[in-house]
Amino acid sequence: MATGKLRIGVLGAGAWARAAHIPGWLRDPRCDVAVICDLKRELADDAVRQFGAGESSADWEAVVSRRDLDVIDIATPSHTHYPLAVAAVEAGKHVLCEKPVAYEFQDTWTLARRAGAKGLLTKLGFTFRYSPGVQYAKSLIDEGFVGRPLVFNGFEQNSQWLDPQVPLRQVDHTADQAVLQTSSLEGYGAPIIDIGMWWVGAGWCGPLVT
Ligand SMILES: NC(=O)c1ccc[n+]([C@@H]2O[C@H](COP(=O)([O-])OP(=O)(O)OC[C@H]3O[C@@H](n4cnc5c(N)ncnc54)[C@H](O)[C@@H]3O)[C@@H](O)[C@H]2O)c1
């Protein structure tokens, strides 16, 4: 933090990085977007131009190992999150990672513990935690208004399903149909599970992790 600001390296210059991550960092005067990196160099260049921030890179390993960055922000496709997050934690960086971190929950917990042991902060892209309705419900729980919640029933409702002619974007239509696809569970399922654990409590998760 030589400048007194957090210096951020953003991995991925795709749709979500541009819609949410980069604008979010830029709105916070405590942060500097120092690098935007995408394997497709032209996307990184384009994002740097679009946001007028940072320098562009196509080499995520070089970005992660830079000594002048405090935070690595991972907004790449889901299957890449885990190796990138491991590399970032091992390089001593705080990490904001899109969900899912990994496809095995033990990997996520192990990495979270590793980050904690190194004094690093980590956070997931659980956007729905910050919607006003969800925040209000949490405040009612905290105030004791609804007593102690023991059961959480969550369902996802999405405008994609209102028109049967519109294909669900969370389904990978090119995926091998012989292999179980996580689709919805990986999409909005993740924040629903997160909200349920946040509201009802996740104390039972600890003993499962070895
Ligand atoms: N939390 C939310 O509400 C929310 C919403 C939308 C998307 N997401 C998540 O965000 C992630 C990105 O989604 P998207 O729609 O932006 O995808 P996208 O395909 O538009 O963009 C991903 C970009 O990452 C780049 N990339 C791949 N590997 C890389 C690497 N090793 N280093 C640097 N760049 C790399 C790709 O070239 C691509 O441009 C996904 O995991 C998705 O699940 C989360």
PDB file of C-alpha atoms and ligand atoms in Angstrom:
ATOM      1  CA  MET A   1       0.000   0.000   0.000  1.00  0.00           C
ATOM      2  CA  ALA A   2       2.736   2.451  -0.952  1.00  0.00           C
ATOM      3  CA  THR A   3       0.132   5.017  -2.087  1.00  0.00           C
ATOM      4  CA  GLY A   4      -1.990   4.547   1.009  1.00  0.00           C
ATOM      5  CA  LYS A   5      -4.576   2.864  -1.181  1.00  0.00           C
ATOM      6  CA  LEU A   6      -5.294  -0.793  -1.726  1.00  0.00           C
ATOM      7  CA  ARG A   7      -3.834  -1.856  -5.060  1.00  0.00           C
ATOM      8  CA  ILE A   8      -5.985  -4.327  -6.936  1.00  0.00           C
ATOM      9  CA  GLY A   9      -5.136  -6.788  -9.698  1.00  0.00           C
ATOM     10  CA  VAL A  10      -8.280  -7.919 -11.496  1.00  0.00           C
ATOM     11  CA  LEU A  11      -8.119 -11.297 -13.240  1.00  0.00           C
ATOM     12  CA  GLY A  12     -10.685 -11.564 -16.026  1.00  0.00           C
ATOM     13  CA  ALA A  13     -12.006  -8.700 -18.126  1.00  0.00           C
ATOM     14  CA  GLY A  14     -15.249 -10.363 -19.151  1.00  0.00           C
ATOM     15  CA  ALA A  15     -18.882  -9.479 -18.599  1.00  0.00           C
ATOM     16  CA  TRP A  16     -19.038  -9.667 -14.799  1.00  0.00           C
ATOM     17  CA  ALA A  17     -15.714  -7.955 -14.176  1.00  0.00           C
ATOM     18  CA  ARG A  18     -16.961  -5.023 -16.268  1.00  0.00           C
ATOM     19  CA  ALA A  19     -20.493  -4.954 -14.906  1.00  0.00           C
ATOM     20  CA  ALA A  20     -19.644  -5.307 -11.228  1.00  0.00           C
ATOM     21  CA  HIS A  21     -16.062  -5.825 -10.060  1.00  0.00           C
ATOM     22  CA  ILE A  22     -14.132  -3.046 -11.783  1.00  0.00           C
ATOM     23  CA  PRO A  23     -16.871  -0.380 -11.305  1.00  0.00           C
ATOM     24  CA  GLY A  24     -17.094  -1.446  -7.644  1.00  0.00           C
ATOM     25  CA  TRP A  25     -13.383  -0.974  -7.011  1.00  0.00           C
ATOM     26  CA  LEU A  26     -13.424   2.352  -8.869  1.00  0.00           C
ATOM     27  CA  ARG A  27     -16.276   3.678  -6.729  1.00  0.00           C
ATOM     28  CA  ASP A  28     -14.157   3.244  -3.606  1.00  0.00           C
ATOM     29  CA  PRO A  29     -11.586   6.038  -3.173  1.00  0.00           C
ATOM     30  CA  ARG A  30      -9.492   3.721  -0.966  1.00  0.00           C
ATOM     31  CA  CYS A  31      -8.718   1.475  -3.953  1.00  0.00           C
ATOM     32  CA  ASP A  32      -6.567   1.635  -7.045  1.00  0.00           C
ATOM     33  CA  VAL A  33      -7.210  -0.759  -9.904  1.00  0.00           C
ATOM     34  CA  ALA A  34      -3.557  -1.287 -10.815  1.00  0.00           C
ATOM     35  CA  VAL A  35      -3.831  -4.118 -13.368  1.00  0.00           C
ATOM     36  CA  ILE A  36      -6.571  -5.680 -15.440  1.00  0.00           C
ATOM     37  CA  CYS A  37      -5.563  -9.076 -16.784  1.00  0.00           C
ATOM     38  CA  ASP A  38      -7.250 -11.348 -19.292  1.00  0.00           C
ATOM     39  CA  LEU A  39      -5.845 -14.252 -21.271  1.00  0.00           C
ATOM     40  CA  LYS A  40      -7.392 -12.459 -24.236  1.00  0.00           C
ATOM     41  CA  ARG A  41      -5.115  -9.454 -24.250  1.00  0.00           C
ATOM     42  CA  GLU A  42      -7.482  -7.395 -26.368  1.00  0.00           C
ATOM     43  CA  LEU A  43     -10.150  -7.681 -23.645  1.00  0.00           C
ATOM     44  CA  ALA A  44      -7.720  -6.478 -20.981  1.00  0.00           C
ATOM     45  CA  ASP A  45      -6.637  -3.574 -23.225  1.00  0.00           C
ATOM     46  CA  ASP A  46     -10.247  -2.715 -23.918  1.00  0.00           C
ATOM     47  CA  ALA A  47     -11.192  -2.734 -20.207  1.00  0.00           C
ATOM     48  CA  VAL A  48      -8.254  -0.463 -19.361  1.00  0.00           C
ATOM     49  CA  ARG A  49      -9.489   1.935 -22.055  1.00  0.00           C
ATOM     50  CA  GLN A  50     -13.133   1.650 -20.969  1.00  0.00           C
ATOM     51  CA  PHE A  51     -12.443   2.358 -17.287  1.00  0.00           C
ATOM     52  CA  GLY A  52      -9.362   4.545 -17.654  1.00  0.00           C
ATOM     53  CA  ALA A  53      -7.704   2.506 -14.921  1.00  0.00           C
ATOM     54  CA  GLY A  54      -4.583   0.432 -14.468  1.00  0.00           C
ATOM     55  CA  GLU A  55      -2.401  -1.297 -16.982  1.00  0.00           C
ATOM     56  CA  SER A  56      -3.311  -4.340 -18.995  1.00  0.00           C
ATOM     57  CA  SER A  57      -1.806  -7.813 -18.862  1.00  0.00           C
ATOM     58  CA  ALA A  58      -2.369 -11.221 -20.374  1.00  0.00           C
ATOM     59  CA  ASP A  59      -0.155 -13.033 -17.859  1.00  0.00           C
ATOM     60  CA  TRP A  60      -2.049 -13.862 -14.667  1.00  0.00           C
ATOM     61  CA  GLU A  61       0.988 -15.530 -13.059  1.00  0.00           C
ATOM     62  CA  ALA A  62       3.020 -12.361 -13.442  1.00  0.00           C
ATOM     63  CA  VAL A  63       0.163 -10.318 -11.974  1.00  0.00           C
ATOM     64  CA  VAL A  64      -0.331 -12.600  -8.985  1.00  0.00           C
ATOM     65  CA  SER A  65       3.368 -12.511  -8.137  1.00  0.00           C
ATOM     66  CA  ARG A  66       3.675  -8.709  -8.342  1.00  0.00           C
ATOM     67  CA  ARG A  67       4.869  -7.290  -5.054  1.00  0.00           C
ATOM     68  CA  ASP A  68       3.034  -3.973  -5.464  1.00  0.00           C
ATOM     69  CA  LEU A  69      -0.471  -5.479  -5.319  1.00  0.00           C
ATOM     70  CA  ASP A  70      -2.523  -6.055  -2.168  1.00  0.00           C
ATOM     71  CA  VAL A  71      -5.607  -7.769  -3.549  1.00  0.00           C
ATOM     72  CA  ILE A  72      -6.229 -10.240  -6.345  1.00  0.00           C
ATOM     73  CA  ASP A  73      -9.773 -10.131  -7.678  1.00  0.00           C
ATOM     74  CA  ILE A  74     -10.760 -13.324  -9.515  1.00  0.00           C
ATOM     75  CA  ALA A  75     -13.576 -12.816 -12.031  1.00  0.00           C
ATOM     76  CA  THR A  76     -12.649 -15.561 -14.459  1.00  0.00           C
ATOM     77  CA  PRO A  77     -14.648 -18.669 -15.515  1.00  0.00           C
ATOM     78  CA  SER A  78     -15.601 -20.917 -12.616  1.00  0.00           C
ATOM     79  CA  HIS A  79     -13.240 -23.823 -13.352  1.00  0.00           C
ATOM     80  CA  THR A  80     -10.240 -21.469 -13.110  1.00  0.00           C
ATOM     81  CA  HIS A  81     -11.079 -19.992  -9.682  1.00  0.00           C
ATOM     82  CA  TYR A  82      -9.337 -22.563  -7.527  1.00  0.00           C
ATOM     83  CA  PRO A  83      -5.863 -22.596  -9.106  1.00  0.00           C
ATOM     84  CA  LEU A  84      -5.887 -18.805  -9.355  1.00  0.00           C
ATOM     85  CA  ALA A  85      -7.008 -18.414  -5.742  1.00  0.00           C
ATOM     86  CA  VAL A  86      -4.362 -20.867  -4.515  1.00  0.00           C
ATOM     87  CA  ALA A  87      -1.684 -18.954  -6.401  1.00  0.00           C
ATOM     88  CA  ALA A  88      -2.908 -15.628  -5.035  1.00  0.00           C
ATOM     89  CA  VAL A  89      -2.978 -16.851  -1.431  1.00  0.00           C
ATOM     90  CA  GLU A  90       0.450 -18.444  -1.790  1.00  0.00           C
ATOM     91  CA  ALA A  91       1.722 -15.123  -3.136  1.00  0.00           C
ATOM     92  CA  GLY A  92       0.425 -13.434   0.036  1.00  0.00           C
ATOM     93  CA  LYS A  93      -2.475 -11.552  -1.542  1.00  0.00           C
ATOM     94  CA  HIS A  94      -5.895 -10.852  -0.107  1.00  0.00           C
ATOM     95  CA  VAL A  95      -8.464 -12.395  -2.446  1.00  0.00           C
ATOM     96  CA  LEU A  96     -11.912 -11.548  -3.699  1.00  0.00           C
ATOM     97  CA  CYS A  97     -13.064 -14.596  -5.642  1.00  0.00           C
ATOM     98  CA  GLU A  98     -16.172 -15.255  -7.641  1.00  0.00           C
ATOM     99  CA  LYS A  99     -18.108 -18.300  -6.611  1.00  0.00           C
ATOM    100  CA  PRO A 100     -17.502 -21.207  -6.641  1.00  0.00           C
ATOM    101  CA  VAL A 101     -13.974 -21.205  -5.246  1.00  0.00           C
ATOM    102  CA  ALA A 102     -13.625 -24.927  -5.945  1.00  0.00           C
ATOM    103  CA  TYR A 103     -15.728 -27.923  -6.889  1.00  0.00           C
ATOM    104  CA  GLU A 104     -14.892 -29.767  -3.649  1.00  0.00           C
ATOM    105  CA  PHE A 105     -15.981 -27.889  -0.536  1.00  0.00           C
ATOM    106  CA  GLN A 106     -13.010 -29.258   1.406  1.00  0.00           C
ATOM    107  CA  ASP A 107     -10.698 -27.450  -1.024  1.00  0.00           C
ATOM    108  CA  THR A 108     -12.486 -24.198  -0.299  1.00  0.00           C
ATOM    109  CA  TRP A 109     -12.263 -24.652   3.463  1.00  0.00           C
ATOM    110  CA  THR A 110      -8.614 -25.713   3.302  1.00  0.00           C
ATOM    111  CA  LEU A 111      -7.731 -22.664   1.232  1.00  0.00           C
ATOM    112  CA  ALA A 112      -9.723 -20.377   3.552  1.00  0.00           C
ATOM    113  CA  ARG A 113      -7.767 -21.764   6.507  1.00  0.00           C
ATOM    114  CA  ARG A 114      -4.485 -21.347   4.653  1.00  0.00           C
ATOM    115  CA  ALA A 115      -5.345 -17.714   3.912  1.00  0.00           C
ATOM    116  CA  GLY A 116      -6.378 -17.161   7.531  1.00  0.00           C
ATOM    117  CA  ALA A 117      -3.122 -18.662   8.790  1.00  0.00           C
ATOM    118  CA  LYS A 118      -1.221 -16.219   6.575  1.00  0.00           C
ATOM    119  CA  GLY A 119      -3.264 -13.291   7.901  1.00  0.00           C
ATOM    120  CA  LEU A 120      -4.974 -12.757   4.554  1.00  0.00           C
ATOM    121  CA  LEU A 121      -8.545 -11.629   4.051  1.00  0.00           C
ATOM    122  CA  THR A 122     -10.803 -13.458   1.623  1.00  0.00           C
ATOM    123  CA  LYS A 123     -14.248 -12.764   0.265  1.00  0.00           C
ATOM    124  CA  LEU A 124     -16.650 -14.340  -2.202  1.00  0.00           C
ATOM    125  CA  GLY A 125     -18.846 -12.628  -4.761  1.00  0.00           C
ATOM    126  CA  PHE A 126     -22.075 -13.227  -2.861  1.00  0.00           C
ATOM    127  CA  THR A 127     -23.880 -10.222  -4.305  1.00  0.00           C
ATOM    128  CA  PHE A 128     -27.290 -11.017  -2.859  1.00  0.00           C
ATOM    129  CA  ARG A 129     -26.072 -10.456   0.695  1.00  0.00           C
ATOM    130  CA  TYR A 130     -26.123  -6.763  -0.109  1.00  0.00           C
ATOM    131  CA  SER A 131     -29.631  -6.477  -1.549  1.00  0.00           C
ATOM    132  CA  PRO A 132     -31.853  -4.336   0.694  1.00  0.00           C
ATOM    133  CA  GLY A 133     -34.418  -7.109   1.298  1.00  0.00           C
ATOM    134  CA  VAL A 134     -31.770  -9.598   2.368  1.00  0.00           C
ATOM    135  CA  GLN A 135     -30.072  -7.031   4.617  1.00  0.00           C
ATOM    136  CA  TYR A 136     -33.425  -6.141   6.204  1.00  0.00           C
ATOM    137  CA  ALA A 137     -34.283  -9.788   6.857  1.00  0.00           C
ATOM    138  CA  LYS A 138     -30.877 -10.275   8.496  1.00  0.00           C
ATOM    139  CA  SER A 139     -31.470  -7.242  10.727  1.00  0.00           C
ATOM    140  CA  LEU A 140     -34.829  -8.731  11.826  1.00  0.00           C
ATOM    141  CA  ILE A 141     -33.073 -11.983  12.701  1.00  0.00           C
ATOM    142  CA  ASP A 142     -30.337 -10.123  14.606  1.00  0.00           C
ATOM    143  CA  GLU A 143     -32.949  -8.129  16.554  1.00  0.00           C
ATOM    144  CA  GLY A 144     -34.669 -11.362  17.559  1.00  0.00           C
ATOM    145  CA  PHE A 145     -37.857 -10.340  15.764  1.00  0.00           C
ATOM    146  CA  VAL A 146     -38.333 -13.793  14.237  1.00  0.00           C
ATOM    147  CA  GLY A 147     -36.825 -15.775  17.094  1.00  0.00           C
ATOM    148  CA  ARG A 148     -34.039 -18.192  16.346  1.00  0.00           C
ATOM    149  CA  PRO A 149     -34.371 -19.512  12.781  1.00  0.00           C
ATOM    150  CA  LEU A 150     -33.735 -23.236  12.517  1.00  0.00           C
ATOM    151  CA  VAL A 151     -34.967 -24.025   9.001  1.00  0.00           C
ATOM    152  CA  PHE A 152     -34.279 -22.158   5.787  1.00  0.00           C
ATOM    153  CA  ASN A 153     -36.248 -22.779   2.616  1.00  0.00           C
ATOM    154  CA  GLY A 154     -34.808 -20.945  -0.353  1.00  0.00           C
ATOM    155  CA  PHE A 155     -35.839 -20.855  -3.970  1.00  0.00           C
ATOM    156  CA  GLU A 156     -34.536 -18.919  -6.890  1.00  0.00           C
ATOM    157  CA  GLN A 157     -36.819 -16.854  -9.014  1.00  0.00           C
ATOM    158  CA  ASN A 158     -35.441 -15.363 -12.147  1.00  0.00           C
ATOM    159  CA  SER A 159     -36.828 -13.455 -15.077  1.00  0.00           C
ATOM    160  CA  GLN A 160     -35.096 -15.915 -17.383  1.00  0.00           C
ATOM    161  CA  TRP A 161     -37.864 -18.375 -16.609  1.00  0.00           C
ATOM    162  CA  LEU A 162     -40.768 -16.142 -17.519  1.00  0.00           C
ATOM    163  CA  ASP A 163     -40.351 -16.702 -21.248  1.00  0.00           C
ATOM    164  CA  PRO A 164     -40.114 -20.376 -22.244  1.00  0.00           C
ATOM    165  CA  GLN A 165     -38.521 -19.298 -25.525  1.00  0.00           C
ATOM    166  CA  VAL A 166     -35.491 -17.874 -23.702  1.00  0.00           C
ATOM    167  CA  PRO A 167     -32.917 -20.553 -22.919  1.00  0.00           C
ATOM    168  CA  LEU A 168     -31.647 -20.621 -19.347  1.00  0.00           C
ATOM    169  CA  ARG A 169     -28.269 -18.949 -19.421  1.00  0.00           C
ATOM    170  CA  GLN A 170     -27.062 -20.959 -16.459  1.00  0.00           C
ATOM    171  CA  VAL A 171     -27.295 -24.162 -18.490  1.00  0.00           C
ATOM    172  CA  ASP A 172     -24.249 -24.877 -20.595  1.00  0.00           C
ATOM    173  CA  HIS A 173     -25.896 -26.140 -23.754  1.00  0.00           C
ATOM    174  CA  THR A 174     -22.584 -27.416 -25.071  1.00  0.00           C
ATOM    175  CA  ALA A 175     -21.828 -29.490 -21.952  1.00  0.00           C
ATOM    176  CA  ASP A 176     -21.546 -33.290 -22.119  1.00  0.00           C
ATOM    177  CA  GLN A 177     -25.032 -34.453 -21.150  1.00  0.00           C
ATOM    178  CA  ALA A 178     -23.605 -37.760 -19.898  1.00  0.00           C
ATOM    179  CA  VAL A 179     -21.892 -35.860 -17.070  1.00  0.00           C
ATOM    180  CA  LEU A 180     -23.855 -34.345 -14.188  1.00  0.00           C
ATOM    181  CA  GLN A 181     -23.912 -30.559 -14.599  1.00  0.00           C
ATOM    182  CA  THR A 182     -24.223 -28.276 -11.596  1.00  0.00           C
ATOM    183  CA  SER A 183     -25.898 -25.453 -13.606  1.00  0.00           C
ATOM    184  CA  SER A 184     -28.350 -23.772 -11.215  1.00  0.00           C
ATOM    185  CA  LEU A 185     -26.509 -24.930  -8.098  1.00  0.00           C
ATOM    186  CA  GLU A 186     -23.386 -23.203  -9.372  1.00  0.00           C
ATOM    187  CA  GLY A 187     -25.308 -20.092 -10.404  1.00  0.00           C
ATOM    188  CA  TYR A 188     -27.930 -18.714  -8.033  1.00  0.00           C
ATOM    189  CA  GLY A 189     -27.823 -21.855  -5.898  1.00  0.00           C
ATOM    190  CA  ALA A 190     -24.542 -20.691  -4.369  1.00  0.00           C
ATOM    191  CA  PRO A 191     -25.918 -17.407  -2.979  1.00  0.00           C
ATOM    192  CA  ILE A 192     -29.061 -19.160  -1.743  1.00  0.00           C
ATOM    193  CA  ILE A 193     -26.966 -21.648   0.221  1.00  0.00           C
ATOM    194  CA  ASP A 194     -24.804 -18.779   1.487  1.00  0.00           C
ATOM    195  CA  ILE A 195     -27.818 -16.782   2.687  1.00  0.00           C
ATOM    196  CA  GLY A 196     -29.267 -19.864   4.381  1.00  0.00           C
ATOM    197  CA  MET A 197     -26.017 -20.540   6.225  1.00  0.00           C
ATOM    198  CA  TRP A 198     -25.633 -16.867   7.127  1.00  0.00           C
ATOM    199  CA  TRP A 199     -29.142 -16.592   8.560  1.00  0.00           C
ATOM    200  CA  VAL A 200     -29.511 -19.973  10.197  1.00  0.00           C
ATOM    201  CA  GLY A 201     -25.889 -20.475  11.174  1.00  0.00           C
ATOM    202  CA  ALA A 202     -23.032 -22.509   9.785  1.00  0.00           C
ATOM    203  CA  GLY A 203     -21.428 -23.732  12.975  1.00  0.00           C
ATOM    204  CA  TRP A 204     -21.952 -27.343  11.931  1.00  0.00           C
ATOM    205  CA  CYS A 205     -19.546 -27.011   9.005  1.00  0.00           C
ATOM    206  CA  GLY A 206     -16.379 -27.009  11.064  1.00  0.00           C
ATOM    207  CA  PRO A 207     -16.235 -30.650  12.155  1.00  0.00           C
ATOM    208  CA  LEU A 208     -16.746 -31.838   8.586  1.00  0.00           C
ATOM    209  CA  VAL A 209     -13.430 -30.376   7.576  1.00  0.00           C
ATOM    210  CA  THR A 210     -10.320 -32.396   8.233  1.00  0.00           C
TER     211      THR A 210
HETATM  212  N1  LIG B   1     -21.708 -13.248  -8.064  1.00  0.00           N
HETATM  213  C1  LIG B   1     -22.533 -13.051  -9.089  1.00  0.00           C
HETATM  214  O1  LIG B   1     -23.681 -12.621  -8.910  1.00  0.00           O
HETATM  215  C2  LIG B   1     -22.048 -13.371 -10.473  1.00  0.00           C
HETATM  216  C3  LIG B   1     -22.718 -12.877 -11.604  1.00  0.00           C
HETATM  217  C4  LIG B   1     -22.198 -13.166 -12.868  1.00  0.00           C
HETATM  218  C5  LIG B   1     -21.050 -13.942 -12.992  1.00  0.00           C
HETATM  219  N2  LIG B   1     -20.432 -14.429 -11.878  1.00  0.00           N
HETATM  220  C6  LIG B   1     -19.206 -15.253 -11.989  1.00  0.00           C
HETATM  221  O2  LIG B   1     -18.166 -14.460 -12.527  1.00  0.00           O
HETATM  222  C7  LIG B   1     -17.256 -15.285 -13.253  1.00  0.00           C
HETATM  223  C8  LIG B   1     -16.976 -14.653 -14.613  1.00  0.00           C
HETATM  224  O3  LIG B   1     -18.189 -14.598 -15.349  1.00  0.00           O
HETATM  225  P1  LIG B   1     -18.295 -13.760 -16.702  1.00  0.00           P
HETATM  226  O4  LIG B   1     -19.715 -13.803 -17.104  1.00  0.00           O
HETATM  227  O5  LIG B   1     -17.618 -12.436 -16.549  1.00  0.00           O
HETATM  228  O6  LIG B   1     -17.420 -14.675 -17.703  1.00  0.00           O
HETATM  229  P2  LIG B   1     -16.719 -14.198 -19.072  1.00  0.00           P
HETATM  230  O7  LIG B   1     -16.472 -15.460 -19.830  1.00  0.00           O
HETATM  231  O8  LIG B   1     -17.489 -13.093 -19.704  1.00  0.00           O
HETATM  232  O9  LIG B   1     -15.323 -13.563 -18.595  1.00  0.00           O
HETATM  233  C9  LIG B   1     -14.300 -14.322 -18.029  1.00  0.00           C
HETATM  234  C10 LIG B   1     -12.978 -13.810 -18.615  1.00  0.00           C
HETATM  235  O10 LIG B   1     -11.902 -14.427 -17.903  1.00  0.00           O
HETATM  236  C11 LIG B   1     -10.831 -14.634 -18.835  1.00  0.00           C
HETATM  237  N3  LIG B   1      -9.907 -15.626 -18.265  1.00  0.00           N
HETATM  238  C12 LIG B   1      -9.983 -16.974 -18.268  1.00  0.00           C
HETATM  239  N4  LIG B   1      -8.949 -17.517 -17.603  1.00  0.00           N
HETATM  240  C13 LIG B   1      -8.170 -16.475 -17.177  1.00  0.00           C
HETATM  241  C14 LIG B   1      -6.962 -16.377 -16.429  1.00  0.00           C
HETATM  242  N5  LIG B   1      -6.338 -17.456 -15.968  1.00  0.00           N
HETATM  243  N6  LIG B   1      -6.461 -15.129 -16.186  1.00  0.00           N
HETATM  244  C15 LIG B   1      -7.073 -14.024 -16.630  1.00  0.00           C
HETATM  245  N7  LIG B   1      -8.242 -14.053 -17.347  1.00  0.00           N
HETATM  246  C16 LIG B   1      -8.781 -15.263 -17.606  1.00  0.00           C
HETATM  247  C17 LIG B   1     -11.531 -15.071 -20.101  1.00  0.00           C
HETATM  248  O11 LIG B   1     -10.703 -14.864 -21.232  1.00  0.00           O
HETATM  249  C18 LIG B   1     -12.780 -14.164 -20.090  1.00  0.00           C
HETATM  250  O12 LIG B   1     -12.579 -12.977 -20.830  1.00  0.00           O
HETATM  251  C19 LIG B   1     -17.895 -16.677 -13.314  1.00  0.00           C
HETATM  252  O13 LIG B   1     -17.324 -17.519 -12.356  1.00  0.00           O
HETATM  253  C20 LIG B   1     -19.353 -16.425 -12.950  1.00  0.00           C
HETATM  254  O14 LIG B   1     -19.942 -17.525 -12.269  1.00  0.00           O
HETATM  255  C21 LIG B   1     -20.912 -14.144 -10.635  1.00  0.00           C
END
